[in-house]
PDB file of C-alpha atoms in Angstrom:
ATOM      1  CA  MET A 106     -48.435 -13.612   2.151  1.00  0.00           C
ATOM      2  CA  ILE A 107     -47.308 -11.368   5.025  1.00  0.00           C
ATOM      3  CA  GLU A 108     -47.413 -12.656   8.791  1.00  0.00           C
ATOM      4  CA  ARG A 109     -47.282  -9.444  10.844  1.00  0.00           C
ATOM      5  CA  ARG A 110     -45.521 -10.422  14.236  1.00  0.00           C
ATOM      6  CA  PRO A 111     -46.076  -7.310  16.535  1.00  0.00           C
ATOM      7  CA  PHE A 112     -43.379  -6.345  18.956  1.00  0.00           C
ATOM      8  CA  ALA A 113     -45.536  -7.610  22.152  1.00  0.00           C
ATOM      9  CA  SER A 114     -45.892 -11.291  20.694  1.00  0.00           C
ATOM     10  CA  LEU A 115     -42.175 -11.712  20.666  1.00  0.00           C
ATOM     11  CA  GLY A 116     -40.214 -13.856  23.021  1.00  0.00           C
ATOM     12  CA  ALA A 117     -38.729 -12.037  25.420  1.00  0.00           C
ATOM     13  CA  ALA A 118     -35.620 -12.662  28.144  1.00  0.00           C
ATOM     14  CA  HIS A 119     -34.616 -10.154  31.004  1.00  0.00           C
ATOM     15  CA  HIS A 120     -31.035 -10.766  32.480  1.00  0.00           C
ATOM     16  CA  GLY A 121     -30.498  -7.292  34.103  1.00  0.00           C
ATOM     17  CA  TRP A 122     -27.959  -6.001  31.650  1.00  0.00           C
ATOM     18  CA  LEU A 123     -29.594  -7.545  28.492  1.00  0.00           C
ATOM     19  CA  ASP A 124     -33.494  -6.979  27.561  1.00  0.00           C
ATOM     20  CA  ALA A 125     -33.950  -9.220  24.478  1.00  0.00           C
ATOM     21  CA  LYS A 126     -36.884  -9.888  22.472  1.00  0.00           C
ATOM     22  CA  HIS A 127     -36.742 -12.900  19.987  1.00  0.00           C
ATOM     23  CA  HIS A 128     -38.484 -13.035  16.345  1.00  0.00           C
ATOM     24  CA  PHE A 129     -37.927 -16.972  16.586  1.00  0.00           C
ATOM     25  CA  SER A 130     -37.118 -19.429  19.418  1.00  0.00           C
ATOM     26  CA  PHE A 131     -34.071 -18.971  21.245  1.00  0.00           C
ATOM     27  CA  ALA A 132     -32.831 -20.225  24.656  1.00  0.00           C
ATOM     28  CA  ASP A 133     -35.839 -20.673  26.920  1.00  0.00           C
ATOM     29  CA  TYR A 134     -38.141 -19.209  24.270  1.00  0.00           C
ATOM     30  CA  ARG A 135     -39.770 -22.053  22.372  1.00  0.00           C
ATOM     31  CA  ASP A 136     -42.656 -21.780  19.699  1.00  0.00           C
ATOM     32  CA  PRO A 137     -42.597 -24.346  17.186  1.00  0.00           C
ATOM     33  CA  ALA A 138     -44.365 -22.021  14.511  1.00  0.00           C
ATOM     34  CA  ARG A 139     -41.102 -19.645  14.619  1.00  0.00           C
ATOM     35  CA  MET A 140     -38.469 -21.882  14.377  1.00  0.00           C
ATOM     36  CA  HIS A 141     -37.032 -20.698  11.490  1.00  0.00           C
ATOM     37  CA  TRP A 142     -37.899 -18.686   8.218  1.00  0.00           C
ATOM     38  CA  GLY A 143     -36.092 -20.350   5.223  1.00  0.00           C
ATOM     39  CA  ALA A 144     -32.283 -20.250   6.109  1.00  0.00           C
ATOM     40  CA  LEU A 145     -33.030 -17.619   8.668  1.00  0.00           C
ATOM     41  CA  ARG A 146     -32.479 -19.034  12.221  1.00  0.00           C
ATOM     42  CA  VAL A 147     -32.480 -16.432  14.645  1.00  0.00           C
ATOM     43  CA  TRP A 148     -33.282 -12.449  14.856  1.00  0.00           C
ATOM     44  CA  ASN A 149     -32.724 -11.260  18.419  1.00  0.00           C
ATOM     45  CA  ASP A 150     -33.689  -7.569  19.173  1.00  0.00           C
ATOM     46  CA  ASP A 151     -31.189  -6.792  22.079  1.00  0.00           C
ATOM     47  CA  THR A 152     -30.688  -3.973  24.500  1.00  0.00           C
ATOM     48  CA  ILE A 153     -27.414  -4.168  26.299  1.00  0.00           C
ATOM     49  CA  ALA A 154     -26.591  -1.893  29.513  1.00  0.00           C
ATOM     50  CA  ALA A 155     -23.604   0.114  29.732  1.00  0.00           C
ATOM     51  CA  GLY A 156     -20.513  -2.030  30.699  1.00  0.00           C
ATOM     52  CA  GLY A 157     -22.853  -5.376  29.910  1.00  0.00           C
ATOM     53  CA  GLY A 158     -22.136  -7.796  27.419  1.00  0.00           C
ATOM     54  CA  PHE A 159     -21.798 -11.555  26.155  1.00  0.00           C
ATOM     55  CA  ALA A 160     -18.575 -13.424  27.884  1.00  0.00           C
ATOM     56  CA  PRO A 161     -16.302 -15.497  25.624  1.00  0.00           C
ATOM     57  CA  HIS A 162     -18.561 -18.514  24.039  1.00  0.00           C
ATOM     58  CA  PRO A 163     -18.181 -20.785  21.120  1.00  0.00           C
ATOM     59  CA  HIS A 164     -20.128 -20.933  17.931  1.00  0.00           C
ATOM     60  CA  ALA A 165     -20.021 -23.055  14.489  1.00  0.00           C
ATOM     61  CA  ASP A 166     -21.747 -23.591  11.334  1.00  0.00           C
ATOM     62  CA  MET A 167     -23.546 -20.099  11.615  1.00  0.00           C
ATOM     63  CA  GLU A 168     -23.695 -16.760   9.919  1.00  0.00           C
ATOM     64  CA  ILE A 169     -23.782 -14.068  12.473  1.00  0.00           C
ATOM     65  CA  ILE A 170     -24.922 -10.543  11.290  1.00  0.00           C
ATOM     66  CA  THR A 171     -25.010  -7.941  14.118  1.00  0.00           C
ATOM     67  CA  TYR A 172     -26.650  -4.616  13.141  1.00  0.00           C
ATOM     68  CA  VAL A 173     -26.046  -1.782  15.734  1.00  0.00           C
ATOM     69  CA  ARG A 174     -29.013   0.358  16.250  1.00  0.00           C
ATOM     70  CA  GLU A 175     -27.905   2.575  18.707  1.00  0.00           C
ATOM     71  CA  GLY A 176     -24.354   2.920  20.776  1.00  0.00           C
ATOM     72  CA  ALA A 177     -21.816   0.617  19.579  1.00  0.00           C
ATOM     73  CA  ILE A 178     -20.452  -3.108  20.319  1.00  0.00           C
ATOM     74  CA  SER A 179     -16.977  -4.176  20.877  1.00  0.00           C
ATOM     75  CA  HIS A 180     -15.826  -7.795  19.520  1.00  0.00           C
ATOM     76  CA  GLN A 181     -12.994  -9.977  20.352  1.00  0.00           C
ATOM     77  CA  ASP A 182     -12.306 -13.721  19.273  1.00  0.00           C
ATOM     78  CA  ASN A 183      -9.609 -16.146  19.744  1.00  0.00           C
ATOM     79  CA  LEU A 184      -8.512 -15.451  15.838  1.00  0.00           C
ATOM     80  CA  GLY A 185      -7.032 -12.273  17.116  1.00  0.00           C
ATOM     81  CA  ASN A 186      -9.893  -9.973  15.705  1.00  0.00           C
ATOM     82  CA  ARG A 187     -10.949  -6.969  17.779  1.00  0.00           C
ATOM     83  CA  GLY A 188     -13.497  -4.053  16.584  1.00  0.00           C
ATOM     84  CA  ARG A 189     -16.006  -1.864  17.557  1.00  0.00           C
ATOM     85  CA  THR A 190     -19.121  -1.519  15.617  1.00  0.00           C
ATOM     86  CA  GLU A 191     -20.909   1.620  15.963  1.00  0.00           C
ATOM     87  CA  ALA A 192     -24.945   2.676  15.136  1.00  0.00           C
ATOM     88  CA  GLY A 193     -25.691   2.081  11.895  1.00  0.00           C
ATOM     89  CA  ASP A 194     -23.080  -0.094  10.893  1.00  0.00           C
ATOM     90  CA  VAL A 195     -22.593  -3.821  10.588  1.00  0.00           C
ATOM     91  CA  GLN A 196     -20.759  -6.627  11.703  1.00  0.00           C
ATOM     92  CA  VAL A 197     -20.450 -10.349  10.453  1.00  0.00           C
ATOM     93  CA  MET A 198     -19.137 -13.545  11.854  1.00  0.00           C
ATOM     94  CA  SER A 199     -18.718 -16.593   9.830  1.00  0.00           C
ATOM     95  CA  ALA A 200     -18.359 -19.146  12.756  1.00  0.00           C
ATOM     96  CA  GLY A 201     -17.337 -21.978   9.985  1.00  0.00           C
ATOM     97  CA  SER A 202     -15.834 -25.096  11.893  1.00  0.00           C
ATOM     98  CA  GLY A 203     -15.528 -22.657  15.104  1.00  0.00           C
ATOM     99  CA  ILE A 204     -14.735 -19.746  16.813  1.00  0.00           C
ATOM    100  CA  VAL A 205     -14.862 -18.111  20.516  1.00  0.00           C
ATOM    101  CA  HIS A 206     -15.812 -14.914  20.949  1.00  0.00           C
ATOM    102  CA  SER A 207     -16.957 -12.118  23.241  1.00  0.00           C
ATOM    103  CA  GLU A 208     -19.405  -8.854  22.556  1.00  0.00           C
ATOM    104  CA  TYR A 209     -19.491  -6.192  25.079  1.00  0.00           C
ATOM    105  CA  ASN A 210     -21.081  -2.829  25.346  1.00  0.00           C
ATOM    106  CA  LEU A 211     -18.335  -0.660  26.432  1.00  0.00           C
ATOM    107  CA  GLU A 212     -20.244   2.620  26.014  1.00  0.00           C
ATOM    108  CA  PRO A 213     -21.647   4.780  28.546  1.00  0.00           C
ATOM    109  CA  VAL A 214     -25.112   4.489  27.548  1.00  0.00           C
ATOM    110  CA  ALA A 215     -27.132   1.134  26.204  1.00  0.00           C
ATOM    111  CA  THR A 216     -26.393  -0.340  23.042  1.00  0.00           C
ATOM    112  CA  ARG A 217     -29.156  -1.680  20.764  1.00  0.00           C
ATOM    113  CA  ILE A 218     -28.869  -4.326  18.310  1.00  0.00           C
ATOM    114  CA  PHE A 219     -30.481  -6.570  15.566  1.00  0.00           C
ATOM    115  CA  GLN A 220     -28.560 -10.048  15.857  1.00  0.00           C
ATOM    116  CA  ILE A 221     -29.419 -12.325  12.915  1.00  0.00           C
ATOM    117  CA  TRP A 222     -28.371 -15.997  12.596  1.00  0.00           C
ATOM    118  CA  ILE A 223     -28.538 -17.467   9.047  1.00  0.00           C
ATOM    119  CA  TYR A 224     -27.519 -20.998   8.152  1.00  0.00           C
ATOM    120  CA  PRO A 225     -24.655 -21.494   5.825  1.00  0.00           C
ATOM    121  CA  ASP A 226     -24.839 -23.345   2.611  1.00  0.00           C
ATOM    122  CA  SER A 227     -22.495 -25.824   3.874  1.00  0.00           C
ATOM    123  CA  ARG A 228     -20.698 -26.747   7.142  1.00  0.00           C
ATOM    124  CA  GLY A 229     -17.027 -26.300   8.348  1.00  0.00           C
ATOM    125  CA  GLY A 230     -14.349 -24.098   6.802  1.00  0.00           C
ATOM    126  CA  GLU A 231     -12.283 -21.316   8.357  1.00  0.00           C
ATOM    127  CA  PRO A 232     -13.912 -18.922  10.851  1.00  0.00           C
ATOM    128  CA  SER A 233     -13.591 -15.384  10.171  1.00  0.00           C
ATOM    129  CA  TRP A 234     -15.107 -11.752  11.211  1.00  0.00           C
ATOM    130  CA  GLY A 235     -15.341  -8.256   9.662  1.00  0.00           C
ATOM    131  CA  SER A 236     -17.100  -5.250  10.344  1.00  0.00           C
ATOM    132  CA  LYS A 237     -18.111  -2.019   7.823  1.00  0.00           C
ATOM    133  CA  PRO A 238     -19.683   1.148   8.102  1.00  0.00           C
ATOM    134  CA  PHE A 239     -22.825   1.869   6.149  1.00  0.00           C
ATOM    135  CA  PRO A 240     -23.989   5.564   6.566  1.00  0.00           C
ATOM    136  CA  LYS A 241     -27.584   5.812   6.736  1.00  0.00           C
ATOM    137  CA  ALA A 242     -27.439   8.695   3.888  1.00  0.00           C
ATOM    138  CA  ASP A 243     -26.173   5.975   1.530  1.00  0.00           C
ATOM    139  CA  ARG A 244     -29.298   4.329   1.871  1.00  0.00           C
ATOM    140  CA  SER A 245     -31.922   7.050   1.918  1.00  0.00           C
ATOM    141  CA  GLY A 246     -34.851   5.819   0.137  1.00  0.00           C
ATOM    142  CA  ALA A 247     -33.699   2.622  -0.924  1.00  0.00           C
ATOM    143  CA  PHE A 248     -32.451  -0.915  -0.271  1.00  0.00           C
ATOM    144  CA  VAL A 249     -28.925  -1.717   0.188  1.00  0.00           C
ATOM    145  CA  ALA A 250     -27.135  -4.739   0.816  1.00  0.00           C
ATOM    146  CA  LEU A 251     -25.103  -4.508   3.899  1.00  0.00           C
ATOM    147  CA  ALA A 252     -24.309  -8.526   4.131  1.00  0.00           C
ATOM    148  CA  SER A 253     -24.547 -10.989   1.379  1.00  0.00           C
ATOM    149  CA  GLY A 254     -23.646 -14.116  -0.289  1.00  0.00           C
ATOM    150  CA  MET A 255     -25.640 -13.382  -3.517  1.00  0.00           C
ATOM    151  CA  ALA A 256     -23.987 -12.499  -6.818  1.00  0.00           C
ATOM    152  CA  GLY A 257     -23.607  -8.623  -7.561  1.00  0.00           C
ATOM    153  CA  ASP A 258     -23.442  -7.451  -3.756  1.00  0.00           C
ATOM    154  CA  ASP A 259     -19.649  -6.337  -3.949  1.00  0.00           C
ATOM    155  CA  GLY A 260     -20.035  -3.393  -1.297  1.00  0.00           C
ATOM    156  CA  ALA A 261     -21.527  -5.872   1.260  1.00  0.00           C
ATOM    157  CA  LEU A 262     -19.927  -7.857   3.758  1.00  0.00           C
ATOM    158  CA  PRO A 263     -19.615 -11.455   2.939  1.00  0.00           C
ATOM    159  CA  ILE A 264     -21.750 -14.439   4.006  1.00  0.00           C
ATOM    160  CA  ARG A 265     -21.661 -18.186   3.448  1.00  0.00           C
ATOM    161  CA  ALA A 266     -25.199 -18.160   2.634  1.00  0.00           C
ATOM    162  CA  ASP A 267     -27.642 -17.752  -0.307  1.00  0.00           C
ATOM    163  CA  ALA A 268     -28.958 -14.903   1.513  1.00  0.00           C
ATOM    164  CA  ARG A 269     -28.587 -11.079   1.508  1.00  0.00           C
ATOM    165  CA  VAL A 270     -29.197  -8.627   4.621  1.00  0.00           C
ATOM    166  CA  LEU A 271     -30.476  -5.096   3.370  1.00  0.00           C
ATOM    167  CA  GLY A 272     -30.938  -2.000   4.849  1.00  0.00           C
ATOM    168  CA  ALA A 273     -33.226   0.983   4.130  1.00  0.00           C
ATOM    169  CA  THR A 274     -34.150   4.637   5.491  1.00  0.00           C
ATOM    170  CA  LEU A 275     -37.030   6.274   4.685  1.00  0.00           C
ATOM    171  CA  LYS A 276     -38.719   9.908   5.440  1.00  0.00           C
ATOM    172  CA  ALA A 277     -42.233   9.887   6.145  1.00  0.00           C
ATOM    173  CA  GLY A 278     -44.063   9.293   2.769  1.00  0.00           C
ATOM    174  CA  GLU A 279     -41.501   7.753   1.073  1.00  0.00           C
ATOM    175  CA  SER A 280     -41.472   4.270  -0.439  1.00  0.00           C
ATOM    176  CA  ALA A 281     -38.926   1.666  -1.533  1.00  0.00           C
ATOM    177  CA  ASP A 282     -39.473  -1.510  -3.394  1.00  0.00           C
ATOM    178  CA  TYR A 283     -37.811  -4.933  -3.243  1.00  0.00           C
ATOM    179  CA  ARG A 284     -38.305  -7.676  -5.983  1.00  0.00           C
ATOM    180  CA  LEU A 285     -38.035 -10.922  -3.514  1.00  0.00           C
ATOM    181  CA  GLY A 286     -38.980 -13.411  -6.506  1.00  0.00           C
ATOM    182  CA  ALA A 287     -39.908 -17.095  -6.384  1.00  0.00           C
ATOM    183  CA  GLY A 288     -38.743 -19.676  -4.258  1.00  0.00           C
ATOM    184  CA  ARG A 289     -37.509 -17.039  -1.586  1.00  0.00           C
ATOM    185  CA  ARG A 290     -38.518 -15.904   1.660  1.00  0.00           C
ATOM    186  CA  GLY A 291     -38.186 -12.420   3.205  1.00  0.00           C
ATOM    187  CA  TYR A 292     -38.208 -11.013   6.968  1.00  0.00           C
ATOM    188  CA  LEU A 293     -38.332  -7.431   7.797  1.00  0.00           C
ATOM    189  CA  ALA A 294     -37.860  -5.739  11.326  1.00  0.00           C
ATOM    190  CA  LEU A 295     -38.664  -2.021  11.427  1.00  0.00           C
ATOM    191  CA  SER A 296     -36.059  -0.588  13.918  1.00  0.00           C
ATOM    192  CA  ALA A 297     -37.705   2.659  13.826  1.00  0.00           C
ATOM    193  CA  GLY A 298     -40.827   4.691  12.998  1.00  0.00           C
ATOM    194  CA  SER A 299     -43.828   3.306  11.042  1.00  0.00           C
ATOM    195  CA  ALA A 300     -44.478   1.579   7.800  1.00  0.00           C
ATOM    196  CA  ARG A 301     -46.995  -0.454   5.481  1.00  0.00           C
ATOM    197  CA  VAL A 302     -45.326  -3.468   4.058  1.00  0.00           C
ATOM    198  CA  ASN A 303     -47.541  -4.435   0.995  1.00  0.00           C
ATOM    199  CA  GLY A 304     -50.584  -2.462   2.812  1.00  0.00           C
ATOM    200  CA  VAL A 305     -49.564  -4.471   5.961  1.00  0.00           C
ATOM    201  CA  ALA A 306     -49.014  -1.855   8.828  1.00  0.00           C
ATOM    202  CA  LEU A 307     -45.890  -1.978  11.237  1.00  0.00           C
ATOM    203  CA  THR A 308     -44.903   0.216  13.891  1.00  0.00           C
ATOM    204  CA  ALA A 309     -41.302  -0.147  15.581  1.00  0.00           C
ATOM    205  CA  GLY A 310     -40.240  -3.432  16.553  1.00  0.00           C
ATOM    206  CA  ASP A 311     -42.615  -5.368  14.787  1.00  0.00           C
ATOM    207  CA  GLY A 312     -41.652  -8.246  12.595  1.00  0.00           C
ATOM    208  CA  ALA A 313     -43.003  -9.403   8.930  1.00  0.00           C
ATOM    209  CA  ALA A 314     -42.571 -12.956   7.458  1.00  0.00           C
ATOM    210  CA  ILE A 315     -42.718 -12.729   3.838  1.00  0.00           C
ATOM    211  CA  ARG A 316     -43.458 -15.421   1.245  1.00  0.00           C
ATOM    212  CA  ASP A 317     -45.248 -15.674  -2.279  1.00  0.00           C
ATOM    213  CA  GLU A 318     -44.788 -11.907  -2.656  1.00  0.00           C
ATOM    214  CA  ASP A 319     -42.792 -11.034  -5.769  1.00  0.00           C
ATOM    215  CA  LEU A 320     -42.499  -7.365  -5.108  1.00  0.00           C
ATOM    216  CA  ILE A 321     -42.203  -5.722  -1.753  1.00  0.00           C
ATOM    217  CA  ARG A 322     -43.284  -2.675  -1.062  1.00  0.00           C
ATOM    218  CA  VAL A 323     -42.462  -0.412   1.574  1.00  0.00           C
ATOM    219  CA  GLU A 324     -44.163   2.508   2.640  1.00  0.00           C
ATOM    220  CA  ALA A 325     -43.206   5.031   5.409  1.00  0.00           C
ATOM    221  CA  GLY A 326     -45.942   6.441   7.415  1.00  0.00           C
ATOM    222  CA  GLU A 327     -43.229   8.315   9.580  1.00  0.00           C
ATOM    223  CA  ASP A 328     -39.662   8.270   9.337  1.00  0.00           C
ATOM    224  CA  ALA A 329     -38.629   4.497   9.280  1.00  0.00           C
ATOM    225  CA  GLU A 330     -35.450   2.312   9.370  1.00  0.00           C
ATOM    226  CA  LEU A 331     -35.980  -1.285   8.481  1.00  0.00           C
ATOM    227  CA  ILE A 332     -33.897  -4.345   7.943  1.00  0.00           C
ATOM    228  CA  LEU A 333     -34.743  -7.109   5.402  1.00  0.00           C
ATOM    229  CA  VAL A 334     -33.504 -10.614   4.972  1.00  0.00           C
ATOM    230  CA  ASP A 335     -33.651 -12.322   1.700  1.00  0.00           C
ATOM    231  CA  THR A 336     -33.188 -15.761   1.920  1.00  0.00           C
ATOM    232  CA  ARG A 337     -33.591 -19.205   0.265  1.00  0.00           C
ATOM    233  CA  GLU A 338     -36.631 -21.382   1.155  1.00  0.00           C
TER     234      GLU A 338
END
């Protein structure tokens, strides 16, 4: 089963400095049919204006993965972590027992991100933050784990959940396969381009909620960039 979620159907919020689209219920957007997908709770498609950002605020008991699509995001938290994550790269915050952080776009141009929240396998624990570059050339034509709590993903940023976040870039006409397997759910969002996911057509910004599909095959109609989450039920 693959449910296409067109970009135009997503929840929306406009705050001047922030233009946000919500794949799942978030803040003032409520849709009982889009509360979560397995352990995946939030997927926001955010465009942050130059100089804008999220002032210091708290989180707890959530794995928060940020994939930077354009520009860069600058992080600071009460643990003393500071960092700047550029386009194509990933940062992960394990909120654990509690963390206070800010995220700002200190660039002269707009920054676009996917922000993904996944429920951890257990509550509490020491909070942490990390960032890592993932050159797009390294995931050309294939899925690469960017953040993961699953065995074997040694090159990925660690998360405390039975889940993985993967990225792929495909040239027009290329395809890539991913075996989801039984008892798992997938959620895929197309950052750029167009593609078919097991025959279901997607364009940039669309999402696809996937279950009961052993194998996911993505075929690019034009150059495409995509992010996929594999999570427990």
